[in-house]
Coordinates of C-alpha atoms in Angstrom, one line a residue:
M290 CA 92.2 25.1 94.7
N291 CA 90.4 26.5 97.8
K292 CA 89.7 30.2 97.9
I293 CA 90.5 32.0 101.1
N294 CA 87.5 34.0 102.3
Y295 CA 89.2 37.1 103.8
Q296 CA 86.8 39.2 105.9
P297 CA 88.8 42.4 106.7
T298 CA 86.2 44.0 108.9
E299 CA 86.2 40.9 111.1
I300 CA 89.8 39.7 111.0
E301 CA 91.5 43.1 111.2
A302 CA 89.2 44.4 113.9
K303 CA 89.7 41.2 116.0
W304 CA 93.5 41.5 115.9
Q305 CA 93.6 45.3 116.4
Q306 CA 91.5 44.9 119.5
H307 CA 93.9 42.2 120.7
W308 CA 96.9 44.5 120.2
E309 CA 95.1 47.2 122.2
E310 CA 94.3 44.8 125.0
L311 CA 97.9 43.7 125.2
S312 CA 99.1 47.3 125.0
L313 CA 101.3 45.8 122.3
F314 CA 103.0 49.0 121.1
Q315 CA 102.8 50.9 124.4
D316 CA 105.8 49.6 126.2
H317 CA 107.8 52.8 126.9
P318 CA 110.5 52.3 129.6
V319 CA 113.7 54.2 129.9
A320 CA 115.5 52.9 126.8
N321 CA 119.0 51.6 126.3
P322 CA 120.5 54.3 124.0
Q323 CA 122.4 51.6 122.1
D324 CA 119.2 49.6 121.4
K325 CA 116.5 52.2 120.9
E326 CA 114.7 53.5 117.8
Y327 CA 112.8 56.8 118.0
L328 CA 110.6 57.1 114.9
L329 CA 108.8 60.4 114.4
F330 CA 106.0 61.3 112.0
A331 CA 105.4 65.0 111.3
F332 CA 102.9 66.5 113.7
A333 CA 99.5 66.1 112.0
Y334 CA 96.9 68.8 111.8
P335 CA 93.5 67.0 112.2
S336 CA 90.9 68.2 109.7
G337 CA 87.2 67.2 109.7
S338 CA 87.5 65.6 106.3
G339 CA 89.8 62.9 107.7
L340 CA 92.8 61.2 106.3
H341 CA 93.7 61.5 102.6
V342 CA 95.8 59.0 100.6
G343 CA 99.0 61.0 101.2
H344 CA 98.6 60.5 105.0
V345 CA 98.0 56.7 104.5
E346 CA 101.1 56.3 102.2
S347 CA 103.5 58.1 104.5
K348 CA 102.2 56.6 107.8
T349 CA 102.4 53.1 106.3
A350 CA 106.0 53.7 105.2
L351 CA 107.1 54.6 108.7
D352 CA 105.0 51.8 110.2
I353 CA 106.9 49.3 108.1
V354 CA 110.1 50.6 109.6
A355 CA 108.7 50.4 113.1
R356 CA 107.6 46.8 112.7
F357 CA 110.9 45.8 111.1
R358 CA 112.9 47.4 113.9
R359 CA 110.8 45.6 116.5
M360 CA 111.5 42.3 114.7
Q361 CA 115.2 43.1 115.0
G362 CA 114.8 43.4 118.8
K363 CA 115.0 47.2 119.0
D364 CA 113.1 49.2 121.6
V365 CA 110.9 51.2 119.3
F366 CA 109.1 54.4 120.3
F367 CA 106.6 55.5 117.6
P368 CA 104.4 58.2 119.1
V369 CA 101.3 60.0 117.8
G370 CA 99.8 63.4 118.5
W371 CA 98.0 66.4 117.1
D372 CA 99.0 69.9 116.0
A373 CA 95.5 71.0 117.1
F374 CA 95.6 74.8 117.3
G375 CA 95.5 76.8 114.1
L376 CA 93.6 78.8 111.5
P377 CA 91.3 76.3 109.8
A378 CA 89.3 75.5 113.0
E379 CA 89.0 79.2 113.8
N380 CA 87.9 80.1 110.2
Y381 CA 85.3 77.3 110.5
A382 CA 84.1 78.8 113.8
I383 CA 83.8 82.2 112.2
K384 CA 81.8 80.7 109.3
T385 CA 79.5 78.4 111.4
G386 CA 79.6 79.6 115.0
V387 CA 80.8 76.2 116.2
H388 CA 83.5 76.5 118.8
P389 CA 87.0 75.4 117.6
A390 CA 87.4 73.1 120.6
E391 CA 84.4 71.1 119.4
T392 CA 85.4 70.8 115.8
T393 CA 89.0 70.0 116.7
K394 CA 87.9 67.2 119.1
Q395 CA 85.6 65.8 116.4
A396 CA 88.5 65.9 113.8
I397 CA 90.9 64.2 116.2
D398 CA 88.3 61.4 116.9
T399 CA 87.9 60.9 113.1
F400 CA 91.7 60.8 112.5
R401 CA 92.3 58.5 115.5
G402 CA 89.6 56.0 114.4
Q403 CA 90.8 55.9 110.8
I404 CA 94.4 55.4 111.8
K405 CA 93.5 52.6 114.2
R406 CA 91.5 50.9 111.4
L407 CA 94.7 51.1 109.3
G408 CA 96.5 49.2 112.0
I409 CA 99.4 51.7 112.3
S410 CA 101.4 50.6 115.3
Y411 CA 101.5 53.9 117.2
D412 CA 102.1 54.3 120.9
W413 CA 98.7 55.6 121.7
A414 CA 99.5 55.8 125.4
N415 CA 101.5 58.9 124.8
E416 CA 99.1 60.6 122.5
T417 CA 98.9 64.4 123.0
A418 CA 97.4 67.5 121.4
T419 CA 98.7 71.1 121.5
S420 CA 95.2 72.4 122.3
H421 CA 95.1 70.5 125.6
P422 CA 96.0 72.7 128.6
E423 CA 98.4 70.0 129.9
Y424 CA 100.4 70.5 126.7
Y425 CA 100.3 74.3 126.2
R426 CA 101.1 74.8 129.8
W427 CA 104.6 73.8 128.9
T428 CA 104.6 75.8 125.7
Q429 CA 103.9 78.8 127.9
W430 CA 106.6 77.7 130.4
L431 CA 109.1 77.6 127.6
F432 CA 108.1 81.1 126.5
L433 CA 108.6 82.3 130.1
K434 CA 112.1 80.8 130.2
L435 CA 113.0 82.6 127.0
Y436 CA 111.5 85.8 128.3
E437 CA 113.6 85.6 131.5
Q438 CA 116.7 85.4 129.3
G439 CA 115.7 88.3 127.1
L440 CA 115.0 86.0 124.2
A441 CA 111.3 86.8 124.0
Y442 CA 110.6 90.5 123.4
R443 CA 108.1 93.0 121.9
G444 CA 108.9 95.0 118.8
M445 CA 107.2 96.6 115.8
G446 CA 106.6 94.3 112.7
M447 CA 104.8 94.3 109.4
V448 CA 101.7 92.0 109.1
N449 CA 99.3 91.1 106.3
W450 CA 96.1 93.2 107.0
C451 CA 92.7 92.8 105.5
P452 CA 90.8 96.2 105.8
S453 CA 87.5 94.5 105.1
C454 CA 87.8 91.6 107.6
Q455 CA 89.6 93.9 110.0
T456 CA 92.1 91.2 110.9
V457 CA 95.7 90.0 110.4
L458 CA 96.1 87.2 107.9
A459 CA 98.8 84.5 107.7
N460 CA 100.8 84.3 104.5
E461 CA 98.8 81.2 103.4
Q462 CA 95.6 83.3 103.6
V463 CA 96.8 85.8 101.1
V464 CA 96.1 84.7 97.5
D465 CA 97.5 86.8 94.7
G466 CA 97.5 89.8 97.1
E467 CA 93.9 89.3 98.1
C468 CA 92.2 88.0 101.3
E469 CA 91.0 84.4 100.7
R470 CA 87.9 85.1 102.7
C471 CA 86.5 88.2 101.1
G472 CA 88.7 89.0 98.1
S473 CA 89.7 92.4 99.4
E474 CA 93.2 93.7 98.7
V475 CA 95.6 92.9 101.6
V476 CA 97.9 95.7 102.8
Q477 CA 101.1 95.6 104.9
K478 CA 100.4 97.1 108.4
E479 CA 102.9 97.8 111.2
L480 CA 101.8 96.4 114.6
E481 CA 103.6 95.7 117.9
Q482 CA 104.4 92.0 118.0
W483 CA 106.2 89.4 120.1
Y484 CA 109.4 87.8 118.8
F485 CA 111.8 85.1 119.7
K486 CA 115.4 86.3 119.3
I487 CA 116.6 83.4 117.1
T488 CA 119.1 85.6 115.4
D489 CA 121.3 85.3 118.5
Y490 CA 121.9 81.7 117.4
Q491 CA 122.3 82.1 113.7
D492 CA 126.0 80.9 113.6
E493 CA 125.2 77.9 115.9
L494 CA 122.2 77.0 113.7
L495 CA 124.7 76.9 110.7
S496 CA 127.4 74.9 112.5
G497 CA 124.9 72.6 114.0
L498 CA 124.0 71.4 110.5
E499 CA 127.4 69.6 110.4
Q500 CA 126.4 67.5 113.4
V501 CA 123.1 66.1 112.1
D502 CA 122.5 63.2 109.7
W503 CA 120.1 65.0 107.4
P504 CA 119.9 64.9 103.6
E505 CA 122.3 67.5 102.0
P506 CA 119.4 69.3 100.2
T507 CA 117.6 69.8 103.5
K508 CA 120.8 71.3 105.0
Q509 CA 121.3 73.5 102.0
H510 CA 117.7 74.8 102.2
Q511 CA 118.4 75.8 105.8
R512 CA 121.7 77.4 104.9
N513 CA 120.0 79.5 102.3
W514 CA 117.2 80.5 104.7
I515 CA 119.7 81.6 107.3
G516 CA 121.6 83.4 104.5
R517 CA 125.0 84.1 106.0
K518 CA 126.9 86.4 103.6
E519 CA 130.3 88.0 104.0
G520 CA 130.9 91.2 102.0
V521 CA 131.4 94.9 102.2
E522 CA 129.0 97.7 103.2
I523 CA 129.8 100.7 101.0
E524 CA 128.7 104.3 101.6
Y525 CA 127.7 106.4 98.6
P526 CA 127.4 110.2 99.2
L527 CA 124.2 111.8 98.0
E528 CA 124.9 114.5 95.4
G529 CA 124.1 117.9 96.9
L530 CA 123.3 116.6 100.4
K531 CA 125.4 116.0 103.5
E532 CA 124.4 112.4 103.9
S533 CA 124.9 109.0 102.2
V534 CA 123.3 105.7 101.3
R535 CA 124.7 102.5 102.5
C536 CA 124.6 99.3 100.4
F537 CA 125.8 95.8 101.2
T538 CA 127.5 93.7 98.5
T539 CA 129.1 90.3 98.4
R540 CA 130.9 91.3 95.2
P541 CA 132.7 94.6 95.9
D542 CA 135.1 93.7 93.1
T543 CA 132.3 94.5 90.6
N544 CA 131.6 98.0 92.0
F545 CA 133.3 99.8 89.0
G546 CA 130.4 98.4 87.0
A547 CA 127.7 100.0 89.2
S548 CA 125.2 102.1 87.3
F549 CA 122.3 102.8 89.7
I550 CA 121.1 102.4 93.3
V551 CA 117.7 100.9 94.3
L552 CA 115.9 101.7 97.5
A553 CA 113.1 99.6 99.2
P554 CA 109.8 101.5 99.2
E555 CA 110.0 101.5 103.1
H556 CA 113.6 102.9 103.1
P557 CA 113.9 106.0 105.4
L558 CA 115.1 108.1 102.4
V559 CA 111.9 107.3 100.6
E560 CA 109.8 108.1 103.7
R561 CA 111.5 111.5 103.8
L562 CA 110.7 112.2 100.1
V563 CA 107.0 111.2 100.6
S564 CA 106.7 113.3 103.7
G565 CA 108.2 116.4 102.0
E566 CA 111.2 116.5 104.2
L567 CA 113.4 116.0 101.1
R568 CA 112.6 117.3 97.7
V569 CA 112.6 115.0 94.7
G570 CA 115.1 115.8 92.0
E571 CA 114.6 116.8 88.4
G572 CA 112.9 114.2 86.3
A573 CA 111.0 112.7 89.2
D574 CA 107.3 112.9 90.2
L575 CA 106.5 112.9 93.9
E576 CA 102.9 111.7 93.3
E577 CA 104.3 108.8 91.3
I578 CA 106.6 107.9 94.2
K579 CA 103.7 108.1 96.7
E580 CA 101.5 105.8 94.6
Y581 CA 104.3 103.3 94.0
Q582 CA 105.0 103.1 97.8
A583 CA 101.3 102.7 98.5
Q584 CA 101.0 99.8 96.0
A585 CA 104.1 98.1 97.4
Q586 CA 102.5 98.2 100.9
K587 CA 99.7 96.0 99.6
K588 CA 102.1 93.3 98.5
S589 CA 103.5 90.5 100.7
E590 CA 107.2 90.0 100.8
R591 CA 106.8 86.7 99.1
T592 CA 105.1 88.4 96.1
R593 CA 107.7 91.1 95.9
Q594 CA 110.6 88.6 95.8
Q595 CA 109.2 86.5 93.0
D596 CA 112.1 86.1 90.5
D597 CA 109.8 85.8 87.5
K598 CA 107.8 89.0 87.9
Q599 CA 108.4 92.0 85.7
K600 CA 110.7 94.5 87.4
T601 CA 109.1 97.9 88.2
G602 CA 110.4 101.1 89.8
V603 CA 110.2 104.8 90.0
F604 CA 112.9 107.4 89.8
T605 CA 113.6 109.7 92.8
G606 CA 115.6 112.4 90.9
L607 CA 118.4 111.9 93.4
Y608 CA 121.9 110.8 92.6
A609 CA 124.7 109.1 94.6
V610 CA 128.4 109.2 93.8
N611 CA 130.5 106.1 93.3
R612 CA 133.8 107.4 94.8
L613 CA 135.8 104.7 93.0
N614 CA 135.3 106.4 89.7
D615 CA 133.3 109.5 90.5
E616 CA 130.3 108.3 88.4
R617 CA 126.8 109.5 89.2
L618 CA 124.4 106.7 90.2
P619 CA 120.7 107.5 89.8
I620 CA 118.6 106.4 92.8
W621 CA 115.4 104.5 92.1
V622 CA 112.7 102.9 94.3
A623 CA 111.7 99.3 93.5
D624 CA 109.6 96.8 95.4
F625 CA 112.0 93.8 94.8
V626 CA 114.2 95.4 97.5
L627 CA 112.9 94.8 101.0
G628 CA 113.4 97.2 103.9
G629 CA 113.9 94.4 106.4
F630 CA 116.9 92.8 104.6
G631 CA 120.4 94.4 104.8
T632 CA 120.3 98.1 104.6
G633 CA 117.2 98.3 102.4
A634 CA 119.3 99.7 99.6
V635 CA 121.0 97.8 96.7
V636 CA 123.7 99.0 94.4
G637 CA 123.0 97.8 90.8
V638 CA 125.7 96.1 88.8
P639 CA 123.7 94.9 85.8
G640 CA 126.5 93.2 84.0
H641 CA 127.1 90.7 86.8
D642 CA 123.7 90.2 88.5
L643 CA 120.7 88.9 86.6
R644 CA 118.1 90.7 88.7
D645 CA 120.0 94.0 88.3
F646 CA 120.2 93.4 84.6
Q647 CA 116.5 92.9 84.3
F648 CA 115.9 96.1 86.2
A649 CA 118.4 98.0 84.1
Q650 CA 116.7 96.7 80.9
A651 CA 113.3 97.8 82.1
M652 CA 114.5 101.3 83.0
S653 CA 116.9 101.7 80.1
L654 CA 120.0 102.0 82.4
P655 CA 123.6 101.4 81.2
V656 CA 125.3 98.0 81.5
K657 CA 129.0 97.7 81.9
R658 CA 131.2 94.6 82.0
V659 CA 133.9 94.6 84.7
V660 CA 134.7 90.9 85.0
Q661 CA 136.1 88.9 82.1
A662 CA 135.3 85.2 82.1
A663 CA 138.0 82.5 82.0
D664 CA 137.3 82.0 78.2
G665 CA 138.3 85.7 77.7
E666 CA 134.9 86.9 76.6
A667 CA 134.7 90.6 77.1
D668 CA 131.9 91.6 74.7
E669 CA 129.3 94.2 75.6
I670 CA 126.5 92.6 77.7
T671 CA 123.1 93.1 75.9
S672 CA 121.1 90.0 76.8
E673 CA 120.3 88.0 79.9
N674 CA 122.4 85.0 78.8
Q675 CA 125.5 87.2 78.7
V676 CA 125.2 88.3 82.3
F677 CA 128.3 86.9 84.0
E678 CA 127.8 86.2 87.8
G679 CA 130.8 83.9 88.1
E680 CA 134.5 84.5 89.0
G681 CA 137.1 85.6 86.5
E682 CA 139.5 88.5 85.9
A683 CA 138.8 92.2 86.7
I684 CA 138.6 94.6 83.7
N685 CA 137.6 98.2 83.3
S686 CA 138.2 98.4 87.1
G687 CA 141.1 100.8 87.7
L688 CA 143.3 99.5 90.4
L689 CA 141.8 96.0 90.1
D690 CA 142.5 95.3 86.5
G691 CA 144.1 92.0 85.9
L692 CA 143.4 90.6 89.3
S693 CA 141.4 87.4 89.9
T694 CA 138.0 87.8 91.5
A695 CA 139.3 86.4 94.8
E696 CA 142.3 88.9 94.8
A697 CA 140.1 91.8 93.6
K698 CA 137.6 91.2 96.5
E699 CA 140.4 91.5 99.1
E700 CA 142.1 94.4 97.3
I701 CA 139.0 96.5 97.0
A702 CA 137.8 95.7 100.6
D703 CA 141.2 96.9 101.9
H704 CA 141.0 100.0 99.7
L705 CA 137.4 101.0 100.8
E706 CA 138.3 100.5 104.5
E707 CA 141.5 102.5 104.2
Q708 CA 139.7 105.4 102.5
G709 CA 136.8 105.2 105.1
W710 CA 134.3 104.5 102.3
G711 CA 133.2 101.1 103.4
K712 CA 133.8 98.2 105.9
R713 CA 133.7 94.4 105.9
V714 CA 130.6 93.0 107.4
T715 CA 128.7 89.7 107.8
T716 CA 125.0 89.8 107.2
Y717 CA 122.2 87.2 107.6
K718 CA 118.9 86.7 105.8
L719 CA 117.4 85.1 109.0
R720 CA 115.2 87.4 111.1
D721 CA 113.8 87.0 114.5
W722 CA 110.7 84.7 114.8
L723 CA 107.5 86.7 114.9
I724 CA 105.4 84.4 117.2
S725 CA 102.3 86.5 118.1
R726 CA 99.0 86.2 116.3
Q727 CA 95.9 88.3 116.5
R728 CA 93.9 85.1 116.6
Y729 CA 91.8 83.1 119.0
W730 CA 92.6 79.4 118.5
G731 CA 96.1 79.3 120.0
A732 CA 98.0 79.2 123.2
P733 CA 97.7 82.6 125.1
I734 CA 101.0 84.4 125.5
P735 CA 101.7 84.3 129.3
I736 CA 102.2 88.0 129.8
V737 CA 100.2 90.5 131.8
Y738 CA 100.4 94.3 131.8
D739 CA 100.3 96.6 134.9
P740 CA 98.2 99.8 134.8
E741 CA 101.2 101.7 133.3
G742 CA 101.4 99.2 130.4
K743 CA 104.6 97.5 131.5
P744 CA 104.7 93.8 130.7
H745 CA 105.2 91.1 133.4
P746 CA 105.4 87.3 133.1
V747 CA 102.5 85.3 134.3
K748 CA 103.5 83.5 137.5
E749 CA 104.4 79.8 137.0
E750 CA 101.8 78.8 139.5
H751 CA 99.1 80.3 137.2
L752 CA 100.1 78.0 134.3
P753 CA 98.4 76.8 132.2
W754 CA 97.3 80.3 131.4
E755 CA 94.1 79.0 129.9
L756 CA 92.4 80.0 126.8
P757 CA 89.0 81.6 127.7
T758 CA 85.8 80.3 126.0
D759 CA 83.6 83.4 126.2
V760 CA 85.0 84.9 123.0
D761 CA 83.5 86.5 119.9
F762 CA 85.4 84.9 117.0
N763 CA 84.2 87.4 114.3
P764 CA 87.0 89.7 113.1
K765 CA 86.7 93.2 114.5
G766 CA 90.2 94.6 113.9
E767 CA 91.7 93.4 117.1
S768 CA 92.6 90.2 118.9
P769 CA 89.4 88.1 119.7
L770 CA 90.6 87.6 123.3
R771 CA 89.8 91.2 124.0
S772 CA 86.1 90.2 123.9
S773 CA 86.5 87.8 126.9
Q774 CA 85.3 89.3 130.2
E775 CA 86.4 86.1 132.0
F776 CA 90.0 86.6 130.8
I777 CA 90.1 90.3 131.9
K778 CA 88.5 89.5 135.3
R779 CA 90.8 86.6 135.9
T780 CA 93.8 88.8 135.3
E781 CA 92.6 91.5 137.7
M782 CA 91.7 89.0 140.4
L783 CA 95.2 87.5 140.3
Y784 CA 97.3 90.6 139.7
G785 CA 95.3 93.6 140.7
E786 CA 92.9 96.2 139.5
G787 CA 93.8 97.8 136.2
W788 CA 96.0 94.9 135.1
R789 CA 95.2 93.4 131.7
P790 CA 96.3 90.2 129.9
E791 CA 98.2 90.0 126.6
F792 CA 95.4 89.4 124.0
D793 CA 97.6 87.8 121.3
T794 CA 98.1 84.1 121.0
M795 CA 101.2 82.2 119.9
D796 CA 101.9 81.0 116.4
T797 CA 101.2 77.3 116.1
F798 CA 104.8 76.6 115.1
V799 CA 105.7 77.4 118.7
D800 CA 103.6 74.4 119.9
S801 CA 105.0 72.1 117.2
S802 CA 108.6 73.1 117.6
W803 CA 109.0 71.0 120.7
Y804 CA 106.4 68.2 120.5
F805 CA 109.1 65.5 119.9
L806 CA 110.4 66.3 123.4
R807 CA 106.9 66.1 125.1
Y808 CA 106.1 62.8 123.4
I809 CA 108.8 61.2 125.4
D810 CA 107.0 62.0 128.7
A811 CA 103.6 63.2 127.5
H812 CA 101.7 63.2 130.7
N813 CA 104.3 64.5 133.1
Q814 CA 102.7 67.1 135.3
D815 CA 105.9 68.2 137.0
E816 CA 108.2 69.1 134.1
F817 CA 107.9 69.2 130.3
A818 CA 109.8 65.9 130.1
S819 CA 111.9 63.7 132.4
K820 CA 115.7 64.3 131.9
D821 CA 116.3 60.5 132.2
Q822 CA 113.7 59.8 129.5
L823 CA 115.1 62.5 127.3
A824 CA 118.6 61.2 127.7
S825 CA 117.6 57.6 126.8
W826 CA 115.4 58.3 123.8
L827 CA 117.0 61.3 122.0
P828 CA 118.0 62.0 119.3
V829 CA 115.2 61.1 117.0
D830 CA 116.5 58.3 114.7
L831 CA 114.2 58.8 111.7
Y832 CA 111.9 61.8 111.0
M833 CA 109.4 61.8 108.2
I834 CA 108.3 65.3 107.3
G835 CA 106.8 67.1 104.3
P836 CA 109.1 69.2 102.0
E837 CA 107.1 72.3 102.9
H838 CA 108.4 72.1 106.5
I839 CA 112.1 71.5 106.0
V840 CA 113.0 75.1 106.6
L841 CA 110.8 76.9 109.1
H842 CA 109.5 74.0 111.1
L843 CA 112.6 71.9 111.1
L844 CA 114.8 74.9 111.8

């Protein structure tokens, strides 16, 4: 039997060159919508280390689909590009002094060469990269369109701040509450930021999930992230004060079992205690409250919300009154409650919420059963496995006794509204998208400020609003673009003396949120993509994306 002498470096290189000469995978006309296949691989971040085996596996899988569909006679569009802005290149520049544009180009060249050696049948003619001015020009144009409609705005927001590096950190740069660069404790700091008003579309984002052919777990992840909840916002008067605390609950039927209220460390009531405007009550220590609040400010929201961490808190000495049964509810401060969600205050019903039970156990607070399970169990709740979060029959609940959970919810909501003690509301976990970064390697936000500090959009004829190169990357407690004399002089030359540019850059997710549209007409200089091309190729038929992106990026 004769052996076949396979020489991959010769044979594969020969045919790959032949494919390239024929532009074999580059045919990209306006497609017949009935006979097209748009295959999309997740926007890759090119690193200097090159491809890893995970890249190879997933790219090969989609390449198999691309080749199979072509054999079936489909018009296949299988584009490639680079999510080229971002922190790794900037961090490398800080470390080595090498400009991010240089390291990014080298990384892209490495990735491109390796992918071509693999023989992946990409459409290289429509290759694009977010760091190219011809790409981020349209990212900036999209920002301006949102700004014109009031959907891009400035507001105050909390950021991760490293006091040593004097810079803002992304969540992934915070490891166990410390800066990954220097090991210093990271604190939460309030800064003025740019946002996209995505909360205007939260119901449409939910209803739109019914119109896409996505795996059900992916849809559920997004539903959970948007976090639409219907419930009742209840007011609890503060004992001895002419004011109240508002708490949102999806289970108002369990309110007869409330035994405490928890405030977020950043809640206005806590701020008033810390400032001395309000006096702490008996049994509370002001210095302890101050220290607890300070420690909470050093933690990221992600850390504070970890379900498996030990519940901690501090007593304020204040009490609220549950008007349903006139019981006193001690008011605590705990970092598992976040000021940015709901009202920043939670009413604790430890018999019917596991997190509340864990807090009650840690603080030796009473637990009362007010819902009886279908099996009739009504024993005292003393352990986590007895906490009953399901539906059943109301007990120990006054006017609700004997009602099913569904009936009790409606009955108590009606009662609270009639008495003026609460109101039905719909809340969302989703918050507006914070898109500004105090970083260098990103698309400049196309805003300029007049001498009075009022923001104005950069004129479209000045796009792309290019990223300057005369920048000191080293962290100094402010956006690196402030160090660019060219950027400042450019703004004054175009807009007038005393005008200054916005020094923040955009989050890289802004660039990668629309790349699938730009691919379709990647080198169009007149618009971000031809309407005819978009109409013929959309929607994407198959998208391969990592599980870490199925919420934020895909949303």
